[in-house]
């Protein structure tokens, strides 16, 4: 196994041009594929999760011209269904561990023609999808489980997608609602969606609705309890669309600015960003960091940090960055309401607790929360990353805080940020 040893970093300062947002890249690709007209996306993320979506679209017959060196793609829209298989053969789509490919494609492929199998990495087979399938079946969707009930791999036989009223459980992942919303224009009738349970990760629904609007489809949002998509709407290409920088990726550099002196400026995410993870900067400010907001950039500077107690359900990905930043704050930090950390790339509550303890922190792991109490002297450890890009990225912050650290399997950052460690090194001295 590859290991990366990070020596203590004295000072961090500089400018970071963020790679494109994963959430926006994969949504925009799928919407462009279902649109009427040709769409050029700029600043598209080039990472494993996006490659899985791109490969799936290619297999489905969607034409595009992808120029990775320019981060630009032109997608020829199919004006409706992306399930247009001519042959009776089953088409298998391998989606790695990309939730933003698996969930939206599962919904979109239920309408149209063809027979599909959706599968992925072993961990993908442990990530629940039952709430989405339960919501789709009353619409006439033919989806079956191939192995474990409620989990991928799945078979889908595309056909007609009715409309009407459905319920969807949003208490584990917002991606299920995102998937149904994006497929809604493929329904024959109005679609009324009622939420069961407390919808988690709400800002991701805002991204979905904003992106659908850019492609010409209006979603009525009644206080995140009910959503309506009226029939007769179809996706229309906006022509050009620029993917903003990834706000979750920004979190590591903002934290680095706070821990390593700064100033660190992240370009591509700011006040005007569509992504809820921009609010990570508020959490960091609550810890004492100096944060400066601009429309499309954020600047972080160091200051003595203190522990916080915060519900982080709205920023589940960036919240991991708070957990390691907390090692350098005075007093404990409590990250609350993050149960679904357990069903992401790994069980992130368990993984975080185990690895933080290795470096000497006192950690309380609850069912849906974690409390990190820093210690006066940390120690070197080899951090297991569990094939979770965010474990690798947030534990690198130990070096910024002045504690050397070894990151096991650093290449797992390829899921969303293949050159993360180079970028961190660029601003370190
Ligand atoms: O819709 C999205 O783009 C995402 C939603 C979130 O998942 P949950 O809704 O499962 O929390 C987030 O963790 C994931 O990285 C991306
Ligand atoms: C949870 C994540 O990914 P996914 O889109 O696969 O759910 C993540 O990137 O932290």
CSV table of N, CA and C in Angstrom, one decimal, residues 13-16 419-429:
chain,number,residue,atom,x,y,z
A,13,UNK,N,0.1,29.7,2.9
A,13,UNK,CA,-0.4,31.0,2.4
A,13,UNK,C,-0.4,30.9,0.9
A,14,UNK,N,-1.5,31.4,0.3
A,14,UNK,CA,-1.5,31.4,-1.2
A,14,UNK,C,-3.0,31.4,-1.8
A,15,UNK,N,-3.0,31.2,-3.1
A,15,UNK,CA,-4.3,31.2,-3.8
A,15,UNK,C,-4.5,29.8,-4.4
A,16,UNK,N,-5.8,29.4,-4.2
A,16,UNK,CA,-6.2,28.1,-4.7
A,16,UNK,C,-7.3,28.3,-5.8
A,419,UNK,N,-5.4,15.8,-7.6
A,419,UNK,CA,-4.2,16.5,-7.3
A,419,UNK,C,-4.2,17.3,-6.0
A,420,UNK,N,-5.0,16.8,-5.0
A,420,UNK,CA,-5.1,17.5,-3.7
A,420,UNK,C,-3.8,17.7,-3.0
A,421,UNK,N,-3.0,16.7,-2.9
A,421,UNK,CA,-1.7,16.9,-2.1
A,421,UNK,C,-0.8,17.8,-2.8
A,422,UNK,N,-0.7,17.8,-4.1
A,422,UNK,CA,0.1,18.8,-4.8
A,422,UNK,C,-0.4,20.2,-4.5
A,423,UNK,N,-1.7,20.4,-4.6
A,423,UNK,CA,-2.2,21.8,-4.3
A,423,UNK,C,-1.9,22.2,-2.9
A,424,UNK,N,-2.0,21.3,-2.0
A,424,UNK,CA,-1.7,21.6,-0.6
A,424,UNK,C,-0.2,22.0,-0.4
A,425,UNK,N,0.6,21.3,-1.1
A,425,UNK,CA,2.1,21.5,-1.1
A,425,UNK,C,2.4,22.9,-1.7
A,426,UNK,N,1.7,23.3,-2.7
A,426,UNK,CA,1.9,24.6,-3.4
A,426,UNK,C,1.8,25.7,-2.5
A,427,UNK,N,0.9,25.6,-1.4
A,427,UNK,CA,0.7,26.8,-0.6
A,427,UNK,C,1.4,26.6,0.8
A,428,UNK,N,2.2,25.5,0.9
A,428,UNK,CA,2.9,25.2,2.2
A,428,UNK,C,4.3,25.6,2.2
A,429,UNK,N,4.8,26.1,3.3
A,429,UNK,CA,6.3,26.3,3.4
A,429,UNK,C,6.8,25.8,4.8
